[in-house]
Short mmCIF file of C-alpha atoms in Angstrom, two decimals:
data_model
loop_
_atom_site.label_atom_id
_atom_site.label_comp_id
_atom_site.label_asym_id
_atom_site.label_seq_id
_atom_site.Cartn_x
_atom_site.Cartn_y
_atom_site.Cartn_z
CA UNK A 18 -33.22 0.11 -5.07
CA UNK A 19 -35.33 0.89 -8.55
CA UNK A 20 -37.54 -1.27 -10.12
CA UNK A 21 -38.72 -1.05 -12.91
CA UNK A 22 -42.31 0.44 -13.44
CA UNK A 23 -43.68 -2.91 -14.86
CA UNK A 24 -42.56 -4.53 -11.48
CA UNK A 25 -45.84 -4.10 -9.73
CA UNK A 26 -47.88 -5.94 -13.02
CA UNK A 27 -45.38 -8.43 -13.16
CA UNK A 28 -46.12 -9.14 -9.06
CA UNK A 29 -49.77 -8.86 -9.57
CA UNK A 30 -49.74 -11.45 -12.90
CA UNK A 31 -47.22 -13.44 -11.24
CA UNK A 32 -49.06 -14.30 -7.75
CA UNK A 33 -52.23 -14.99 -9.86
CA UNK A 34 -50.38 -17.36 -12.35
CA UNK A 35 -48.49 -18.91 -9.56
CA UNK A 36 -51.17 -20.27 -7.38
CA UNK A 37 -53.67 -20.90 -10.86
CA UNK A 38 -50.74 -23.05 -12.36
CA UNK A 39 -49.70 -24.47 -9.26
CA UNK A 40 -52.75 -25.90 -8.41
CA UNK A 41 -53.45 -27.68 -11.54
CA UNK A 42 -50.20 -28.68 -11.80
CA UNK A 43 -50.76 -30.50 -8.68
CA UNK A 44 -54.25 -31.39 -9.84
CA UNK A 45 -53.04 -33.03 -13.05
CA UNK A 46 -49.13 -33.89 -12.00
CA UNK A 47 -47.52 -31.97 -14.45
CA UNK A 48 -44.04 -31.79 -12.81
CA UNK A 49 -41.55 -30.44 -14.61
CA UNK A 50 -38.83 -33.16 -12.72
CA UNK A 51 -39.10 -35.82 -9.90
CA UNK A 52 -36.97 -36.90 -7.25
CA UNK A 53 -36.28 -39.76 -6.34
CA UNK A 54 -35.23 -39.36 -2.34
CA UNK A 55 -34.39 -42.71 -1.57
CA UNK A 56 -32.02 -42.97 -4.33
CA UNK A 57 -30.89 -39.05 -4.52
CA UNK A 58 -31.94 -39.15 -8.33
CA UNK A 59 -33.73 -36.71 -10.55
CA UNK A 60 -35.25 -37.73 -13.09
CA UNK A 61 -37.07 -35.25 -16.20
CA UNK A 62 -40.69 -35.04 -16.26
CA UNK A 63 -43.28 -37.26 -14.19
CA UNK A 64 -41.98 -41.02 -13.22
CA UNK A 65 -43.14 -43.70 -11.23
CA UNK A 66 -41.76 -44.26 -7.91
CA UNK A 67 -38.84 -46.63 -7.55
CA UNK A 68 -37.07 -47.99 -4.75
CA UNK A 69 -38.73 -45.74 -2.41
CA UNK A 70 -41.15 -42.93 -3.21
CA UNK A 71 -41.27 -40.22 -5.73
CA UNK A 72 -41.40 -36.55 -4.96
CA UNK A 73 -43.13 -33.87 -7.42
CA UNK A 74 -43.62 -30.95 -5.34
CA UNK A 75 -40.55 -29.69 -6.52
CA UNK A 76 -41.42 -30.28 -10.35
CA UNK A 77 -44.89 -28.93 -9.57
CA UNK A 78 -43.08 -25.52 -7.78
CA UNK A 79 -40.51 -25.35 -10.71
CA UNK A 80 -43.85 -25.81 -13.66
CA UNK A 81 -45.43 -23.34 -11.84
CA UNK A 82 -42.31 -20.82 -11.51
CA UNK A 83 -41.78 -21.19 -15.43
CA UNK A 84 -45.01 -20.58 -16.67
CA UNK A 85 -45.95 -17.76 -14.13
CA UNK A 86 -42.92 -16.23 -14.52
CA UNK A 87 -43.60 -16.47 -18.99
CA UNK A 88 -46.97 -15.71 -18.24
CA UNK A 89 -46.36 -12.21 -15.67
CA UNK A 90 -43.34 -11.07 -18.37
CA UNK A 91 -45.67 -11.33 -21.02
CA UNK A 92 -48.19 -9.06 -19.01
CA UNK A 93 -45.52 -6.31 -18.33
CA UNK A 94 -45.53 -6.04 -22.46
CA UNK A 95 -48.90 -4.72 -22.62
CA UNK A 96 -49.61 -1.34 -22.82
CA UNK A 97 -50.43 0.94 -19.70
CA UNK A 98 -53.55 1.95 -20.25
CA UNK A 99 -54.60 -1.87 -19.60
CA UNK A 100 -52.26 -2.56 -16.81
CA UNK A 101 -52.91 0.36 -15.38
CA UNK A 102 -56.70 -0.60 -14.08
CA UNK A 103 -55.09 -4.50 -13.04
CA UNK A 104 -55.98 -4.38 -9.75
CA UNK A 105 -53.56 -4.66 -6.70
CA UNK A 106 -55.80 -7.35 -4.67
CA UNK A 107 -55.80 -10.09 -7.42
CA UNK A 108 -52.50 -10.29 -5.45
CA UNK A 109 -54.47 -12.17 -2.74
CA UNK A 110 -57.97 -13.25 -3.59
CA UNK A 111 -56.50 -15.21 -5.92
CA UNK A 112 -54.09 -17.21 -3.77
CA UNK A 113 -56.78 -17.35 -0.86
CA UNK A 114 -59.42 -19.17 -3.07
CA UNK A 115 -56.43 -21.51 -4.36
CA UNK A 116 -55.66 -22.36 -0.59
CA UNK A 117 -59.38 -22.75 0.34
CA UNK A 118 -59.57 -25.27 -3.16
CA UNK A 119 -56.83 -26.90 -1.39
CA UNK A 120 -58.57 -27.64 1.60
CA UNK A 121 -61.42 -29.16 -0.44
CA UNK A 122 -59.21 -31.26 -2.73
CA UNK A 123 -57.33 -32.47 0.81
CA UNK A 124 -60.40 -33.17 2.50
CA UNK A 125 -60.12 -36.92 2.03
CA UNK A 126 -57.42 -36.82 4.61
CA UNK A 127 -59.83 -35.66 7.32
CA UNK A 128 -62.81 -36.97 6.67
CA UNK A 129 -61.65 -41.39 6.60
CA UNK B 188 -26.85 -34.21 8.81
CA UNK B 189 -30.68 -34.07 8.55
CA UNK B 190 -30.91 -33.49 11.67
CA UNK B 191 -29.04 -30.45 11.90
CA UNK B 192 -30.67 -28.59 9.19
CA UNK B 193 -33.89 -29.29 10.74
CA UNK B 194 -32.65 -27.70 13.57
CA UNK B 195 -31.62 -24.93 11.54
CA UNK B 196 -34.83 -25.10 9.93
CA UNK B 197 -36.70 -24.69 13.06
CA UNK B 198 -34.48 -21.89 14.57
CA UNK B 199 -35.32 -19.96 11.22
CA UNK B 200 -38.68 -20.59 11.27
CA UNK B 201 -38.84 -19.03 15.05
CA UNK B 202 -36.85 -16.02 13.81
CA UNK B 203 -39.45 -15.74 10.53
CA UNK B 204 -42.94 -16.43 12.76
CA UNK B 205 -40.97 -13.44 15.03
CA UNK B 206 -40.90 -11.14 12.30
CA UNK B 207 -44.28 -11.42 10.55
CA UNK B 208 -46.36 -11.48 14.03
CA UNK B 209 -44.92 -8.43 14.73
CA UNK B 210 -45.28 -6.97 11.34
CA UNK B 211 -48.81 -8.61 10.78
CA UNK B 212 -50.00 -7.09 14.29
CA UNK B 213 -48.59 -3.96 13.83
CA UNK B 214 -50.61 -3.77 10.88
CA UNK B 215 -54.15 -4.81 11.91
CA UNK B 216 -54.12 -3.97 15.10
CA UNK B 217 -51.60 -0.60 15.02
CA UNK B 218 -50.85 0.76 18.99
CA UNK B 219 -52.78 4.16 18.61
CA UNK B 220 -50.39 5.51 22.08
CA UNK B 221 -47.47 5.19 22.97
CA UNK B 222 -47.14 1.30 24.35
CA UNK B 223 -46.92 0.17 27.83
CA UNK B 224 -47.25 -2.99 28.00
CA UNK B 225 -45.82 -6.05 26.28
CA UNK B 226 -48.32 -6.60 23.77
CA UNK B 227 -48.48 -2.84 22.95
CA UNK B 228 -44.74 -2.76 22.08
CA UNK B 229 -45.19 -5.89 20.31
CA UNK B 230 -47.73 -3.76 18.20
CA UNK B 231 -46.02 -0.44 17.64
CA UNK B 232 -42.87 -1.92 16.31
CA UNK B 233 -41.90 0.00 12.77
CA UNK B 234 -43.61 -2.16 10.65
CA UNK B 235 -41.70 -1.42 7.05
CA UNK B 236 -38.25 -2.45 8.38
CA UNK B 237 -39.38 -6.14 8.56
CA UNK B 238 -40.36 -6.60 4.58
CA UNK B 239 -36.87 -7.65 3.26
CA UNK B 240 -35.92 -9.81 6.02
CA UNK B 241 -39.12 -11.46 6.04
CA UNK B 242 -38.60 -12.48 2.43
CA UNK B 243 -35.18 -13.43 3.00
CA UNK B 244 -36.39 -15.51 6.10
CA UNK B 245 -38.73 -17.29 4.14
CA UNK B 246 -37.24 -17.67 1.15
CA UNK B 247 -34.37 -19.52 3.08
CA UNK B 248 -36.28 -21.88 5.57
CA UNK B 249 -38.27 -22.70 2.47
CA UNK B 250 -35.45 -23.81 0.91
CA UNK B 251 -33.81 -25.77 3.92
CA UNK B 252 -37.71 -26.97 4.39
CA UNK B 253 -37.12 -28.26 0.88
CA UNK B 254 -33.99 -30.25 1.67
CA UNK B 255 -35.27 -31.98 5.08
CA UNK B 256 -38.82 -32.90 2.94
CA UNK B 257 -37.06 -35.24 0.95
CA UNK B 258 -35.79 -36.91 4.49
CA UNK B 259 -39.14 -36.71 5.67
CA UNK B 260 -40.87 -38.39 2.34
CA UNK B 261 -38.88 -41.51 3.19
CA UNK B 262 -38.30 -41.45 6.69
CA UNK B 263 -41.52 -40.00 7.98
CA UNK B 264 -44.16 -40.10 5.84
CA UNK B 265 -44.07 -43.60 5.01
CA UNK B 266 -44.56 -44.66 8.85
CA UNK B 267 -47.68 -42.44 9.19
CA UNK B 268 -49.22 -43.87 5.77
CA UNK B 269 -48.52 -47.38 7.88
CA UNK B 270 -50.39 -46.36 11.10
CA UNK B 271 -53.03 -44.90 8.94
CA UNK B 272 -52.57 -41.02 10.36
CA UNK B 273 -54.68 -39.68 7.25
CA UNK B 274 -55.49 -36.32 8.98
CA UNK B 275 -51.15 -35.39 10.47
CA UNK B 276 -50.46 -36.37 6.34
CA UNK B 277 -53.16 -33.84 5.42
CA UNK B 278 -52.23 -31.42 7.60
CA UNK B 279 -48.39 -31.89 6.26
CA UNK B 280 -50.12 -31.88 2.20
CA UNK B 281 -51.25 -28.45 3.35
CA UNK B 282 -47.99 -27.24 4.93
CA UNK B 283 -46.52 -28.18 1.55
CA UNK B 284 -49.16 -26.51 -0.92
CA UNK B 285 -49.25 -23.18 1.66
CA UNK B 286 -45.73 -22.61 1.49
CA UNK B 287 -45.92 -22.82 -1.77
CA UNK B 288 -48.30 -20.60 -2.62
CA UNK B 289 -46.51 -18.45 0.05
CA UNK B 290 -43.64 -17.91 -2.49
CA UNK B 291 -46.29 -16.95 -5.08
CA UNK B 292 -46.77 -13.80 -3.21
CA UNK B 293 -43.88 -12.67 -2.05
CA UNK B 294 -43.29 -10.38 -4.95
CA UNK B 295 -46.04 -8.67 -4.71
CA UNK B 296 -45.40 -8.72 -1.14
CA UNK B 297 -42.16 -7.26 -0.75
CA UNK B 298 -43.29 -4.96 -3.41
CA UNK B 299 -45.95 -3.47 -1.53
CA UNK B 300 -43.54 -3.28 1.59
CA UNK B 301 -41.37 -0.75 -0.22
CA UNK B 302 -41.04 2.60 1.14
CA UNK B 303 -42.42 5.07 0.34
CA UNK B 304 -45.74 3.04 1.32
CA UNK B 305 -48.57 3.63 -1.39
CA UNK B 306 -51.31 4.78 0.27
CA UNK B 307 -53.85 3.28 -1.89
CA UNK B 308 -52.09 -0.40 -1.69
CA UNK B 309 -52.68 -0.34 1.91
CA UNK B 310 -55.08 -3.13 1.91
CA UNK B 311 -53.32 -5.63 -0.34
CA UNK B 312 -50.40 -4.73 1.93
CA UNK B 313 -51.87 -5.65 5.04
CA UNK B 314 -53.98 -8.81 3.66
CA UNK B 315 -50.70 -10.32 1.69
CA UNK B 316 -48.95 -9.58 5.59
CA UNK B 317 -51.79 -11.68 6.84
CA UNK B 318 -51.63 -14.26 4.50
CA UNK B 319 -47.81 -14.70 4.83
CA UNK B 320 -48.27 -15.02 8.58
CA UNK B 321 -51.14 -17.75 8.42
CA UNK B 322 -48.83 -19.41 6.07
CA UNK B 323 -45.96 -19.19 8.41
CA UNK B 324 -47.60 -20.04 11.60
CA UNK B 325 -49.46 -22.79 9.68
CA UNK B 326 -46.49 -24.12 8.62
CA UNK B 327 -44.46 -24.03 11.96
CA UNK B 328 -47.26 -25.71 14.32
CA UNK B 329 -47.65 -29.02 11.79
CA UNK B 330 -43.98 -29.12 11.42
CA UNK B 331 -43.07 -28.68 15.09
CA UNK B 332 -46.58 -31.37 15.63
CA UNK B 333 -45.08 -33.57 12.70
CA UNK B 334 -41.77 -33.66 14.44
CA UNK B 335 -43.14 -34.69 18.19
CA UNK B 336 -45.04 -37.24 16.58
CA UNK B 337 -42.22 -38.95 14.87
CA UNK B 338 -40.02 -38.56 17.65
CA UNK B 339 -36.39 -36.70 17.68
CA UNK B 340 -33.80 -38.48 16.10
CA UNK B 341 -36.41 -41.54 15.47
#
Protein backbone atom coordinates (compact mmCIF):
# COMPACT_ATOMS: atom_id res chain seq x y z
CA UNK A 1 0.00 0.00 0.00
CA UNK A 2 1.40 3.81 -0.86
CA UNK A 3 0.99 6.62 1.12
CA UNK A 4 1.47 9.53 0.37
CA UNK A 5 4.83 11.29 1.38
CA UNK A 6 3.01 13.85 3.66
CA UNK A 7 1.61 10.76 5.60
CA UNK A 8 4.33 10.64 8.16
CA UNK A 9 3.76 14.80 9.02
CA UNK A 10 0.27 14.33 9.00
CA UNK A 11 0.86 11.25 11.85
CA UNK A 12 3.36 13.29 13.65
CA UNK A 13 0.89 16.71 13.70
CA UNK A 14 -1.97 14.55 14.21
CA UNK A 15 -0.86 12.54 17.53
CA UNK A 16 0.35 15.96 18.91
CA UNK A 17 -3.00 17.78 18.10
CA UNK A 18 -4.95 14.84 19.25
CA UNK A 19 -3.88 14.44 22.78
CA UNK A 20 -3.27 18.73 23.06
CA UNK A 21 -7.00 19.15 21.91
CA UNK A 22 -8.25 16.30 23.65
CA UNK A 23 -7.20 17.24 26.82
CA UNK A 24 -8.56 20.65 26.89
CA UNK A 25 -11.46 19.61 25.42
CA UNK A 26 -11.96 17.56 28.39
CA UNK A 27 -10.54 20.33 30.54
CA UNK A 28 -13.05 22.91 29.32
CA UNK A 29 -16.06 20.41 27.97
CA UNK A 30 -16.07 21.40 24.61
CA UNK A 31 -17.93 18.36 23.14
CA UNK A 32 -18.82 18.51 19.92
CA UNK A 33 -22.32 16.22 20.86
CA UNK A 34 -23.68 14.47 24.05
CA UNK A 35 -25.44 11.43 24.70
CA UNK A 36 -27.88 10.94 26.52
CA UNK A 37 -27.64 6.91 27.52
CA UNK A 38 -30.56 6.58 29.49
CA UNK A 39 -32.73 7.95 26.90
CA UNK A 40 -30.57 6.77 23.64
CA UNK A 41 -30.56 10.57 22.53
CA UNK A 42 -27.94 12.78 21.03
CA UNK A 43 -28.11 15.89 21.40
CA UNK A 44 -25.56 18.88 19.47
CA UNK A 45 -23.07 20.53 21.52
CA UNK A 46 -22.72 20.38 25.48
CA UNK A 47 -26.20 19.74 27.53
CA UNK A 48 -27.13 19.12 30.88
CA UNK A 49 -27.92 15.73 31.97
CA UNK A 50 -31.52 14.60 31.86
CA UNK A 51 -33.25 11.66 32.97
CA UNK A 52 -30.13 9.91 33.67
CA UNK A 53 -26.59 11.10 32.98
CA UNK A 54 -24.90 12.76 30.15
CA UNK A 55 -21.95 11.38 28.27
CA UNK A 56 -19.22 13.73 26.46
CA UNK A 57 -16.40 11.52 25.90
CA UNK A 58 -17.64 10.89 22.66
CA UNK A 59 -18.13 14.73 21.76
CA UNK A 60 -14.74 15.34 23.39
CA UNK A 61 -13.10 12.25 20.97
CA UNK A 62 -15.11 13.58 17.90
CA UNK A 63 -13.74 17.74 18.83
CA UNK A 64 -10.58 16.36 19.10
CA UNK A 65 -10.69 14.13 15.75
CA UNK A 66 -11.92 17.37 13.80
CA UNK A 67 -9.57 19.77 14.80
CA UNK A 68 -6.46 17.40 14.79
CA UNK A 69 -7.35 16.04 11.79
CA UNK A 70 -7.79 20.27 10.23
CA UNK A 71 -4.91 20.99 12.17
CA UNK A 72 -2.31 17.74 10.80
CA UNK A 73 -3.84 18.47 6.96
CA UNK A 74 -2.93 21.87 7.29
CA UNK A 75 0.70 20.79 8.34
CA UNK A 76 1.12 18.42 5.29
CA UNK A 77 0.68 21.94 3.17
CA UNK A 78 3.83 23.32 4.31
CA UNK A 79 6.77 23.10 2.51
CA UNK A 80 9.49 20.29 3.05
CA UNK A 81 12.19 21.96 4.05
CA UNK A 82 10.12 22.68 7.42
CA UNK A 83 8.53 19.35 7.75
CA UNK A 84 11.35 17.79 6.98
CA UNK A 85 13.30 18.57 10.52
CA UNK A 86 9.52 17.78 12.50
CA UNK A 87 10.69 15.31 14.53
CA UNK A 88 9.40 11.63 14.67
CA UNK A 89 9.16 11.46 18.71
CA UNK A 90 6.70 14.42 19.14
CA UNK A 91 4.72 11.26 18.19
CA UNK A 92 5.02 10.20 21.87
CA UNK A 93 6.36 12.76 24.29
CA UNK A 94 3.58 14.53 23.53
CA UNK A 95 0.86 11.99 24.34
CA UNK A 96 2.96 10.72 27.45
CA UNK A 97 2.97 14.21 29.17
CA UNK A 98 -0.91 14.48 28.21
CA UNK A 99 -1.45 11.04 30.08
CA UNK A 100 0.82 12.00 33.04
CA UNK A 101 -1.48 15.65 33.09
CA UNK A 102 -4.19 13.23 33.28
CA UNK A 103 -3.15 11.57 36.23
CA UNK A 104 -2.75 14.96 37.97
CA UNK A 105 -6.11 16.39 36.86
CA UNK A 106 -7.67 12.73 38.16
CA UNK A 107 -5.93 12.80 41.28
CA UNK A 108 -8.98 13.87 43.26
CA UNK A 109 -10.25 10.40 42.77
CA UNK A 110 -7.40 8.90 44.79
CA UNK A 111 -6.54 11.08 47.14
CA UNK A 112 -10.59 11.55 49.20
CA UNK B 1 -27.50 -7.63 24.43
CA UNK B 2 -24.94 -5.70 26.55
CA UNK B 3 -23.87 -8.42 27.81
CA UNK B 4 -22.79 -10.12 24.85
CA UNK B 5 -20.77 -7.42 23.38
CA UNK B 6 -18.96 -7.15 26.53
CA UNK B 7 -18.14 -10.51 26.11
CA UNK B 8 -17.06 -9.80 22.76
CA UNK B 9 -15.36 -6.92 24.06
CA UNK B 10 -13.35 -8.87 26.43
CA UNK B 11 -12.47 -11.77 24.02
CA UNK B 12 -11.01 -8.91 21.72
CA UNK B 13 -9.29 -7.29 24.20
CA UNK B 14 -7.43 -10.83 25.10
CA UNK B 15 -6.68 -11.29 21.38
CA UNK B 16 -5.30 -7.34 21.24
CA UNK B 17 -3.20 -7.54 24.87
CA UNK B 18 -1.90 -11.03 22.86
CA UNK B 19 -0.66 -9.19 20.06
CA UNK B 20 1.05 -6.08 21.47
CA UNK B 21 2.91 -8.14 24.44
CA UNK B 22 4.35 -10.04 21.95
CA UNK B 23 5.14 -7.26 19.64
CA UNK B 24 6.12 -4.82 22.57
CA UNK B 25 8.57 -7.64 24.00
CA UNK B 26 9.92 -8.55 20.94
CA UNK B 27 10.91 -5.12 20.64
CA UNK B 28 12.59 -4.19 23.96
CA UNK B 29 13.70 -7.15 24.92
CA UNK B 30 14.57 -8.93 21.21
CA UNK B 31 15.71 -13.00 21.78
CA UNK B 32 19.43 -12.52 20.62
CA UNK B 33 19.43 -16.88 19.95
CA UNK B 34 17.44 -18.91 18.79
CA UNK B 35 14.55 -19.43 21.71
CA UNK B 36 14.10 -22.31 23.94
CA UNK B 37 12.00 -21.64 26.22
CA UNK B 38 8.52 -20.14 26.47
CA UNK B 39 9.34 -16.72 27.17
CA UNK B 40 12.11 -16.74 24.49
CA UNK B 41 9.61 -17.70 21.73
CA UNK B 42 7.29 -15.29 23.16
CA UNK B 43 10.20 -12.76 22.35
CA UNK B 44 11.47 -13.76 18.94
CA UNK B 45 8.11 -13.72 17.32
CA UNK B 46 8.35 -11.50 13.84
CA UNK B 47 7.52 -8.43 15.24
CA UNK B 48 6.27 -6.33 11.90
CA UNK B 49 3.47 -8.83 11.08
CA UNK B 50 1.49 -7.69 14.19
CA UNK B 51 1.16 -3.70 13.19
CA UNK B 52 -2.10 -3.92 11.09
CA UNK B 53 -3.89 -6.28 13.19
CA UNK B 54 -3.04 -4.50 16.20
CA UNK B 55 -4.70 -1.39 14.82
CA UNK B 56 -7.54 -3.23 13.60
CA UNK B 57 -7.81 -4.93 17.12
CA UNK B 58 -7.92 -1.80 18.76
CA UNK B 59 -9.65 0.20 16.66
CA UNK B 60 -12.58 -2.37 17.00
CA UNK B 61 -12.71 -3.17 20.85
CA UNK B 62 -12.52 0.59 21.11
CA UNK B 63 -15.41 0.89 19.34
CA UNK B 64 -17.46 -2.04 21.02
CA UNK B 65 -15.75 -0.42 24.38
CA UNK B 66 -17.65 2.63 23.17
CA UNK B 67 -21.03 0.95 22.90
CA UNK B 68 -20.96 -1.06 26.39
CA UNK B 69 -19.68 2.60 28.13
CA UNK B 70 -22.87 4.01 27.59
CA UNK B 71 -24.38 0.73 29.56
CA UNK B 72 -21.87 1.18 32.03
CA UNK B 73 -22.52 5.20 32.58
CA UNK B 74 -26.01 4.23 33.74
CA UNK B 75 -25.78 0.92 35.00
CA UNK B 76 -22.41 0.96 36.67
CA UNK B 77 -21.10 4.03 37.33
CA UNK B 78 -23.90 5.45 39.10
CA UNK B 79 -23.77 2.57 41.89
CA UNK B 80 -20.04 3.21 42.55
CA UNK B 81 -20.64 7.17 42.78
CA UNK B 82 -23.37 5.78 45.57
CA UNK B 83 -20.89 3.62 47.60
CA UNK B 84 -18.43 6.38 47.26
CA UNK B 85 -15.62 4.11 45.20
CA UNK B 86 -13.74 7.47 44.16
CA UNK B 87 -10.44 5.63 43.35
CA UNK B 88 -12.34 2.19 40.81
CA UNK B 89 -14.17 5.65 39.06
CA UNK B 90 -10.67 7.14 38.67
CA UNK B 91 -9.13 4.32 37.60
CA UNK B 92 -12.18 3.84 34.91
CA UNK B 93 -11.69 8.14 34.03
CA UNK B 94 -8.23 6.93 33.10
CA UNK B 95 -9.19 3.82 31.09
CA UNK B 96 -11.38 6.28 29.19
CA UNK B 97 -8.82 9.26 28.57
CA UNK B 98 -5.87 6.36 27.74
CA UNK B 99 -7.76 4.80 25.14
CA UNK B 100 -8.30 7.76 23.85
CA UNK B 101 -5.24 9.09 23.49
CA UNK B 102 -4.38 5.51 22.30
CA UNK B 103 -6.24 6.30 19.01
CA UNK B 104 -4.21 9.54 18.79
CA UNK B 105 -1.27 7.47 17.97
CA UNK B 106 -2.12 4.92 16.04
CA UNK B 107 -1.25 6.68 12.85
CA UNK B 108 1.85 7.35 13.56
CA UNK B 109 1.95 3.98 14.90
CA UNK B 110 1.00 1.87 12.18
CA UNK B 111 3.02 4.20 10.15
CA UNK B 112 6.15 3.46 11.73
CA UNK B 113 5.22 -0.38 11.61
CA UNK B 114 5.41 -0.33 7.82
CA UNK B 115 7.91 -2.37 6.14
CA UNK B 116 10.51 -1.57 5.04
CA UNK B 117 11.31 -0.49 8.83
CA UNK B 118 13.16 3.01 8.89
CA UNK B 119 16.05 2.57 10.62
CA UNK B 120 16.25 5.91 12.11
CA UNK B 121 12.40 5.72 13.46
CA UNK B 122 13.40 2.86 15.48
CA UNK B 123 12.88 4.53 18.72
CA UNK B 124 9.52 6.22 18.16
CA UNK B 125 8.65 2.74 16.89
CA UNK B 126 9.41 0.91 19.84
CA UNK B 127 8.20 3.73 22.48
CA UNK B 128 4.65 4.27 20.50
CA UNK B 129 4.67 -0.06 20.81
CA UNK B 130 5.15 0.59 24.47
CA UNK B 131 2.76 3.09 24.89
CA UNK B 132 0.00 1.17 22.99
CA UNK B 133 0.65 -1.80 25.26
CA UNK B 134 0.46 0.22 28.66
CA UNK B 135 -2.65 1.55 27.19
CA UNK B 136 -3.98 -1.82 26.40
CA UNK B 137 -3.05 -3.66 29.46
CA UNK B 138 -4.18 -0.57 31.43
CA UNK B 139 -7.27 -0.72 29.95
CA UNK B 140 -7.99 -4.54 30.24
CA UNK B 141 -7.06 -4.96 34.13
CA UNK B 142 -9.66 -1.90 35.26
CA UNK B 143 -12.18 -3.22 32.90
CA UNK B 144 -11.86 -6.90 33.82
CA UNK B 145 -11.50 -5.21 37.92
CA UNK B 146 -14.57 -2.88 37.01
CA UNK B 147 -16.52 -5.87 35.87
CA UNK B 148 -15.80 -8.28 39.14
CA UNK B 149 -16.72 -5.49 41.15
CA UNK B 150 -20.09 -4.92 39.70
CA UNK B 151 -20.80 -8.40 39.43
CA UNK B 152 -21.76 -10.47 36.04
CA UNK B 153 -25.01 -9.89 34.84
CA UNK B 154 -25.69 -7.51 38.07
Amino acid sequence: MTVPRSFPVFAVVFAVAWSVVYVICVEKNYALFTYHPATYEFGLGVQKAKDGPAMYWFGWMATSGLVAGAIALVACWLPESLTRRLWSGWSWVVPVAVMVVFCYLLRSYFLR
Amino acid sequence: MFTVLLIIHGLLAVALLGAITHQALSVWLPARKPAGSFIGRFRSVPATSYGNAIVVLYLVTALLGAVVYTEYRVVVRVVLEQLDMWKTNGVFELKEHFAALGLGVLPAYWYYWRTPLLGEHARTRAVLTAILAFVVWWNFLVGHVLNNVRGFGS
